[in-house]
PDB file of C-alpha atoms in Angstrom:
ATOM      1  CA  UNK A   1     -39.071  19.141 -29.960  1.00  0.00           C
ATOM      2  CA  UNK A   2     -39.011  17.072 -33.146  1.00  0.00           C
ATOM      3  CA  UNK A   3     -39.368  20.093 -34.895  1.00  0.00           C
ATOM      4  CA  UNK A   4     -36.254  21.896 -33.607  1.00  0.00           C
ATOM      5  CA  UNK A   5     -34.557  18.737 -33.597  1.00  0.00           C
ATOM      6  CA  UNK A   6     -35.262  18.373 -36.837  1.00  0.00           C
ATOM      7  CA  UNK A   7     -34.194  22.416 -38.221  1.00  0.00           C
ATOM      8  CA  UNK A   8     -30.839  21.685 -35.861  1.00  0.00           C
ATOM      9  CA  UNK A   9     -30.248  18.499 -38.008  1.00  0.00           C
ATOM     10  CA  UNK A  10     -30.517  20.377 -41.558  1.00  0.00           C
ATOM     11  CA  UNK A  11     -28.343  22.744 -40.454  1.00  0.00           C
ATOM     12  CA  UNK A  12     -25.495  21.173 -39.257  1.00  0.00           C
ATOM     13  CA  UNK A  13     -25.389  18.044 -41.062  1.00  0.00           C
ATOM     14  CA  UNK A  14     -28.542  16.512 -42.344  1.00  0.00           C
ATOM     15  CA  UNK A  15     -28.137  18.277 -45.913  1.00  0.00           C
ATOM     16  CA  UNK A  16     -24.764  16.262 -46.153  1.00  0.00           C
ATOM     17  CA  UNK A  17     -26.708  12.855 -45.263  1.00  0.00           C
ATOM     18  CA  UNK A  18     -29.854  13.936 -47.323  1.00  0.00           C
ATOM     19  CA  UNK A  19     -27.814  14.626 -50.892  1.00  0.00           C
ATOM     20  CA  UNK A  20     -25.362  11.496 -50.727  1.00  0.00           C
ATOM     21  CA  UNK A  21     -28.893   9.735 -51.013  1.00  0.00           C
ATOM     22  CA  UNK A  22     -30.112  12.154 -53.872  1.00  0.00           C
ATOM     23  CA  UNK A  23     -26.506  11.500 -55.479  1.00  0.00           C
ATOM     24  CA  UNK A  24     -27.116   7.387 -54.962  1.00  0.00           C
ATOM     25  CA  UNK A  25     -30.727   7.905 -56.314  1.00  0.00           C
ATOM     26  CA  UNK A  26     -29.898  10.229 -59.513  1.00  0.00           C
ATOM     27  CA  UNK A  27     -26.873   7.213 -60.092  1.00  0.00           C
ATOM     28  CA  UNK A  28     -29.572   4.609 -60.134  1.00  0.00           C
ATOM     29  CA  UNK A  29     -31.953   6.148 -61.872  1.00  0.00           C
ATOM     30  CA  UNK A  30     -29.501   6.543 -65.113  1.00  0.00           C
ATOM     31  CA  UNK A  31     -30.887   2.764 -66.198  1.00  0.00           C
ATOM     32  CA  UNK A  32     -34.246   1.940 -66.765  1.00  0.00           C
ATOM     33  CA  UNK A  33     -33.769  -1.266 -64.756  1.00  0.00           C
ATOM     34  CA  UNK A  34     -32.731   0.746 -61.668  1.00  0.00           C
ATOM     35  CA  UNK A  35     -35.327   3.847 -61.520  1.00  0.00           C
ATOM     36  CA  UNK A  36     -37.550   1.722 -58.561  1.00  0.00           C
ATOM     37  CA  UNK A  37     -34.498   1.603 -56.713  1.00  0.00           C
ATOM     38  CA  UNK A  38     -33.649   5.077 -57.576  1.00  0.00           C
ATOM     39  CA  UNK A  39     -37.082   6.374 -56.432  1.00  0.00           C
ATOM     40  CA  UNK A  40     -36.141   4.567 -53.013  1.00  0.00           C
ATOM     41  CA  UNK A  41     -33.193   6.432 -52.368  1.00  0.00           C
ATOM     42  CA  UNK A  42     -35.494   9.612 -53.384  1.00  0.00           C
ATOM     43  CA  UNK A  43     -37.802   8.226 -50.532  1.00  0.00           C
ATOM     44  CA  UNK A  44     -34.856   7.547 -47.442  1.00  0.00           C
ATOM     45  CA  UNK A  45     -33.278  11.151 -48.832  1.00  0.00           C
ATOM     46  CA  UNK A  46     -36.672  13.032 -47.336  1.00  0.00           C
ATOM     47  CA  UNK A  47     -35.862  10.749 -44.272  1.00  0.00           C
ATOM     48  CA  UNK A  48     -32.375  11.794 -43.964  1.00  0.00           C
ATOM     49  CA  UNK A  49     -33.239  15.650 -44.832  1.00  0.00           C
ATOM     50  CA  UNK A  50     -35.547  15.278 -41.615  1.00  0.00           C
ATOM     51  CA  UNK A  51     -35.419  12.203 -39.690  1.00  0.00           C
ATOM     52  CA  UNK A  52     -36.660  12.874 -36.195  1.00  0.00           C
ATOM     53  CA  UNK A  53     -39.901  11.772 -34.882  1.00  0.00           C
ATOM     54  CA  UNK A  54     -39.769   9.568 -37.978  1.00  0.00           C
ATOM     55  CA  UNK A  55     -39.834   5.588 -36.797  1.00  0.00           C
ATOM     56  CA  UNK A  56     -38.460   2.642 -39.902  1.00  0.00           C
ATOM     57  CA  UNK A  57     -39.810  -0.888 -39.638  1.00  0.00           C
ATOM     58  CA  UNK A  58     -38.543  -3.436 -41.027  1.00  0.00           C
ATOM     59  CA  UNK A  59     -40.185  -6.559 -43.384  1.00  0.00           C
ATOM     60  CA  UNK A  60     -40.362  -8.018 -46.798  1.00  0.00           C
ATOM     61  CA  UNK A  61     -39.390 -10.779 -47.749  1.00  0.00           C
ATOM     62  CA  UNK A  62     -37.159 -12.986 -50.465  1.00  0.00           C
ATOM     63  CA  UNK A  63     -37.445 -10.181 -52.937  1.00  0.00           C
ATOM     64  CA  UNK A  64     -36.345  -7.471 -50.451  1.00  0.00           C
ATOM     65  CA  UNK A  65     -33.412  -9.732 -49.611  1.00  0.00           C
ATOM     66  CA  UNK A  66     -32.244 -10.433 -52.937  1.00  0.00           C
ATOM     67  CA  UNK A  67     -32.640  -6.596 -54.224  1.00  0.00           C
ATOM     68  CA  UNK A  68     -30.875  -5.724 -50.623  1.00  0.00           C
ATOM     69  CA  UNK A  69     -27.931  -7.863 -51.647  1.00  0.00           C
ATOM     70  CA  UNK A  70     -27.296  -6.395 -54.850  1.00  0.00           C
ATOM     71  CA  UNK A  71     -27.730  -2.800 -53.138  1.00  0.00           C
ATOM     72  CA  UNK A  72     -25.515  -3.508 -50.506  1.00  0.00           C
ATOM     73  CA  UNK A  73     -22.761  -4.627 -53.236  1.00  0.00           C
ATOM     74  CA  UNK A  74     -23.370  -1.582 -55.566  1.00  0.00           C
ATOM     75  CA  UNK A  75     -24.233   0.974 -52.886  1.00  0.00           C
ATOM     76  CA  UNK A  76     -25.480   0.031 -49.936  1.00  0.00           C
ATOM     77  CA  UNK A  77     -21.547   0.110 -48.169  1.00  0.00           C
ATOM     78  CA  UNK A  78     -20.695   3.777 -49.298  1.00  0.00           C
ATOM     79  CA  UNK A  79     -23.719   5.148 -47.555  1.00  0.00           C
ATOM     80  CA  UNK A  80     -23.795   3.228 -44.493  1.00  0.00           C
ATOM     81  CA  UNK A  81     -19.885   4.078 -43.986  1.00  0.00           C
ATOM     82  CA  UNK A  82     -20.578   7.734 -44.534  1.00  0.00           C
ATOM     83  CA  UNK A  83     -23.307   7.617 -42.213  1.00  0.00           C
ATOM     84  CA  UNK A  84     -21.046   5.738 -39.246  1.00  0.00           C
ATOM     85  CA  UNK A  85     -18.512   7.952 -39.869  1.00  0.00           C
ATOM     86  CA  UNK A  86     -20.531  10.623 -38.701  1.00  0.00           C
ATOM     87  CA  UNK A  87     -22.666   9.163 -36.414  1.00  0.00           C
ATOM     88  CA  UNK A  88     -19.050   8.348 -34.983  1.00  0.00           C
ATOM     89  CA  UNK A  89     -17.893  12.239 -35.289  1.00  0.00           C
ATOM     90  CA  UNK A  90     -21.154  13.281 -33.727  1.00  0.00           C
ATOM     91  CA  UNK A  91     -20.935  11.126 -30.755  1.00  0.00           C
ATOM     92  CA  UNK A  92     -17.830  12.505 -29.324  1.00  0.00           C
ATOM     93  CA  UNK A  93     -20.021  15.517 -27.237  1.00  0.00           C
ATOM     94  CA  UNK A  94     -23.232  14.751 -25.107  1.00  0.00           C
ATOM     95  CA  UNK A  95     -25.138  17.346 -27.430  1.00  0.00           C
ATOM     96  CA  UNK A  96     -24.339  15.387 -30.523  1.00  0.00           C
ATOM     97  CA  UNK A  97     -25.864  12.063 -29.235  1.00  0.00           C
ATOM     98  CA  UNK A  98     -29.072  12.516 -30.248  1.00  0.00           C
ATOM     99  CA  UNK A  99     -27.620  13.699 -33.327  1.00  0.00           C
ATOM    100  CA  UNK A 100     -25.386  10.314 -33.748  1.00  0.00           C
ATOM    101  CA  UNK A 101     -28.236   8.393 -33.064  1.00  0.00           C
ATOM    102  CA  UNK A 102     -30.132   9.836 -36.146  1.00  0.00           C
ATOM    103  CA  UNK A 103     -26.658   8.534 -38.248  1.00  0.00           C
ATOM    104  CA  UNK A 104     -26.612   5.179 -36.728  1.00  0.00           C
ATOM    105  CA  UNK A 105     -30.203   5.166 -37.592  1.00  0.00           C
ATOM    106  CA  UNK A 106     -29.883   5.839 -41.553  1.00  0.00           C
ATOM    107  CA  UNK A 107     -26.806   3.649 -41.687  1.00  0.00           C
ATOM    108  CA  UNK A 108     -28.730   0.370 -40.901  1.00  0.00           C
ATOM    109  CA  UNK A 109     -31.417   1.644 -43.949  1.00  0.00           C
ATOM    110  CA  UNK A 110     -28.384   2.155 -46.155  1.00  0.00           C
ATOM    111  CA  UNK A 111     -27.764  -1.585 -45.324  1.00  0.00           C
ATOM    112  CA  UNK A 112     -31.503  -2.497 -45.753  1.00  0.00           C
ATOM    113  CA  UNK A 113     -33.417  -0.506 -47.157  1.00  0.00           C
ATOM    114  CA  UNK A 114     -36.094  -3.022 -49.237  1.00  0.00           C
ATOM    115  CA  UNK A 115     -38.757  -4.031 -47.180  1.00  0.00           C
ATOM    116  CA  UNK A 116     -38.935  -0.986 -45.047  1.00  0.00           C
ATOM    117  CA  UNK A 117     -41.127   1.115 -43.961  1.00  0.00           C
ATOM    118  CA  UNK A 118     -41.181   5.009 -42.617  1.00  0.00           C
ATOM    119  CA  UNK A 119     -43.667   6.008 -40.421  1.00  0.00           C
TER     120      UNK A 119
END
């Protein structure tokens, strides 16, 4: 079911989701300073390309929170708007739920996404 779940979600929306991160991480990358976080966003765009039967944990620790400050300043707020926007949009039918969960889902990483994990 992932599977399908997962071919449903490219199709009709997931490639939207999965290049905003590429755009973020191609943006970050530009400085030498910023290429690890750039490489994250390369990470969470594979997520968003595909995210069902994938799980994200949470952790880290004063590091994490101080890089997930300055991300949420710089980039972190585009991303996670995008992503309630159409977590939003894809909530309105019963079919789209599952669908809107997946958004919901990536919009807290666009918040946080130092010191978590995919699994």
């Amino acid at each position: 079911m992932g599977c399908l779940g997962n071919v449903l979600w490219f199709v009709f929306g997931g490639t939207v989701s999965g290049l905003s991160w590429c755009l973020a991480g191609c943006l970050w990358c530009i400085t030498v300073v910023g290429i690890p976080v750039g490489m994250q966003c390369f990470k969470f765009a594979a997520l968003s390309f595909f995210p069902f039967g994938k799980e994200v944990q949470y952790g880290g620790g004063a590091g994490s929170f101080l890089l997930n400050i300055i991300w949420l300043i710089v980039s972190g707020l585009p991303l996670a708007l995008e992503h309630l926007a159409l977590g939003t949009a894809l909530c309105v039918t019963i079919i789209g739920i599952p669908f809107g969960l997946q958004q919901f889902k990536l919009a807290k990483l666009a918040l946080m996404p130092f010191g978590a994990e995919v699994y």
